[in-house]
């Protein structure tokens, strides 16, 4: 195997390892700067399950269905 070929193969192995490390670092930074703060804001600002005080308890009223049963069945698809 020629010297250039061996050098090229070594460079590709090194580049692959370096790329893996960079990807992990960049994704970690992205997670802690974008995703985690957004999740904290959403968690503190919303109450999708209505478990906090001041929200009505029990069953929530369901809106009356509109249209015929056949039309409602077609809309499900």
PDB file of C-alpha atoms in Angstrom:
ATOM      1  CA  UNK A   1       0.000   0.000   0.000  1.00  0.00           C
ATOM      2  CA  UNK A   2       1.410   3.375  -0.899  1.00  0.00           C
ATOM      3  CA  UNK A   3       2.330   5.952   1.695  1.00  0.00           C
ATOM      4  CA  UNK A   4      -0.353   8.384   0.532  1.00  0.00           C
ATOM      5  CA  UNK A   5      -3.046   5.713   0.706  1.00  0.00           C
ATOM      6  CA  UNK A   6      -2.081   4.804   4.285  1.00  0.00           C
ATOM      7  CA  UNK A   7      -1.979   8.468   5.281  1.00  0.00           C
ATOM      8  CA  UNK A   8      -5.410   9.024   3.710  1.00  0.00           C
ATOM      9  CA  UNK A   9      -6.928   6.042   5.542  1.00  0.00           C
ATOM     10  CA  UNK A  10      -5.468   7.257   8.843  1.00  0.00           C
ATOM     11  CA  UNK A  11      -6.811  10.746   8.225  1.00  0.00           C
ATOM     12  CA  UNK A  12     -10.297   9.327   7.544  1.00  0.00           C
ATOM     13  CA  UNK A  13     -10.235   7.363  10.816  1.00  0.00           C
ATOM     14  CA  UNK A  14      -9.123  10.467  12.713  1.00  0.00           C
ATOM     15  CA  UNK A  15     -11.777  12.599  11.027  1.00  0.00           C
ATOM     16  CA  UNK A  16     -14.499  10.115  11.881  1.00  0.00           C
ATOM     17  CA  UNK A  17     -13.546  10.111  15.568  1.00  0.00           C
ATOM     18  CA  UNK A  18     -13.260  13.885  15.666  1.00  0.00           C
ATOM     19  CA  UNK A  19     -16.656  14.240  13.969  1.00  0.00           C
ATOM     20  CA  UNK A  20     -18.278  11.928  16.507  1.00  0.00           C
ATOM     21  CA  UNK A  21     -16.876  13.989  19.378  1.00  0.00           C
ATOM     22  CA  UNK A  22     -17.952  17.274  17.795  1.00  0.00           C
ATOM     23  CA  UNK A  23     -21.465  15.980  17.172  1.00  0.00           C
ATOM     24  CA  UNK A  24     -21.858  14.931  20.795  1.00  0.00           C
ATOM     25  CA  UNK A  25     -20.582  18.267  22.074  1.00  0.00           C
ATOM     26  CA  UNK A  26     -22.759  20.314  19.718  1.00  0.00           C
ATOM     27  CA  UNK A  27     -25.897  18.305  20.455  1.00  0.00           C
ATOM     28  CA  UNK A  28     -25.289  18.613  24.195  1.00  0.00           C
ATOM     29  CA  UNK A  29     -24.849  22.377  23.911  1.00  0.00           C
ATOM     30  CA  UNK A  30     -27.986  22.619  21.759  1.00  0.00           C
ATOM     31  CA  UNK A  31     -29.989  20.618  24.292  1.00  0.00           C
ATOM     32  CA  UNK A  32     -28.983  22.715  27.285  1.00  0.00           C
ATOM     33  CA  UNK A  33     -29.352  26.078  25.513  1.00  0.00           C
ATOM     34  CA  UNK A  34     -32.551  25.511  23.507  1.00  0.00           C
ATOM     35  CA  UNK A  35     -34.559  22.443  24.511  1.00  0.00           C
ATOM     36  CA  UNK A  36     -34.174  22.457  28.296  1.00  0.00           C
ATOM     37  CA  UNK A  37     -35.102  26.150  28.849  1.00  0.00           C
ATOM     38  CA  UNK A  38     -38.093  25.787  26.517  1.00  0.00           C
ATOM     39  CA  UNK A  39     -39.275  22.740  28.469  1.00  0.00           C
ATOM     40  CA  UNK A  40     -38.937  24.603  31.769  1.00  0.00           C
ATOM     41  CA  UNK A  41     -40.987  27.543  30.474  1.00  0.00           C
ATOM     42  CA  UNK A  42     -43.696  25.244  29.155  1.00  0.00           C
ATOM     43  CA  UNK A  43     -43.807  23.270  32.391  1.00  0.00           C
ATOM     44  CA  UNK A  44     -44.098  26.380  34.554  1.00  0.00           C
ATOM     45  CA  UNK A  45     -46.571  28.217  32.308  1.00  0.00           C
ATOM     46  CA  UNK A  46     -49.055  25.484  31.379  1.00  0.00           C
ATOM     47  CA  UNK A  47     -51.238  22.948  33.142  1.00  0.00           C
ATOM     48  CA  UNK A  48     -52.471  20.505  30.484  1.00  0.00           C
ATOM     49  CA  UNK A  49     -53.801  17.980  33.019  1.00  0.00           C
ATOM     50  CA  UNK A  50     -55.544  20.634  35.167  1.00  0.00           C
ATOM     51  CA  UNK A  51     -53.882  19.427  38.373  1.00  0.00           C
ATOM     52  CA  UNK A  52     -53.068  22.831  39.862  1.00  0.00           C
ATOM     53  CA  UNK A  53     -55.304  24.600  42.329  1.00  0.00           C
ATOM     54  CA  UNK A  54     -57.939  26.869  40.902  1.00  0.00           C
ATOM     55  CA  UNK A  55     -58.767  24.622  37.990  1.00  0.00           C
ATOM     56  CA  UNK A  56     -62.160  22.905  37.853  1.00  0.00           C
ATOM     57  CA  UNK A  57     -62.110  19.286  38.971  1.00  0.00           C
ATOM     58  CA  UNK A  58     -64.042  16.363  37.645  1.00  0.00           C
ATOM     59  CA  UNK A  59     -65.342  15.740  34.178  1.00  0.00           C
ATOM     60  CA  UNK A  60     -64.950  18.336  31.491  1.00  0.00           C
ATOM     61  CA  UNK A  61     -67.922  18.931  29.227  1.00  0.00           C
ATOM     62  CA  UNK A  62     -67.618  17.354  25.821  1.00  0.00           C
ATOM     63  CA  UNK A  63     -68.789  19.398  22.828  1.00  0.00           C
ATOM     64  CA  UNK A  64     -71.792  18.065  20.995  1.00  0.00           C
ATOM     65  CA  UNK A  65     -70.847  16.213  17.802  1.00  0.00           C
ATOM     66  CA  UNK A  66     -71.730  17.944  14.556  1.00  0.00           C
ATOM     67  CA  UNK A  67     -72.874  16.295  11.361  1.00  0.00           C
ATOM     68  CA  UNK A  68     -74.236  12.866  10.704  1.00  0.00           C
ATOM     69  CA  UNK A  69     -72.521   9.745  12.047  1.00  0.00           C
ATOM     70  CA  UNK A  70     -71.310   8.935   8.526  1.00  0.00           C
ATOM     71  CA  UNK A  71     -69.687  12.374   8.149  1.00  0.00           C
ATOM     72  CA  UNK A  72     -68.000  12.026  11.547  1.00  0.00           C
ATOM     73  CA  UNK A  73     -66.668   8.588  10.566  1.00  0.00           C
ATOM     74  CA  UNK A  74     -65.243   9.987   7.316  1.00  0.00           C
ATOM     75  CA  UNK A  75     -63.438  12.786   9.183  1.00  0.00           C
ATOM     76  CA  UNK A  76     -61.546  10.245  11.315  1.00  0.00           C
ATOM     77  CA  UNK A  77     -59.432   9.029   8.421  1.00  0.00           C
TER      78      UNK A  77
END
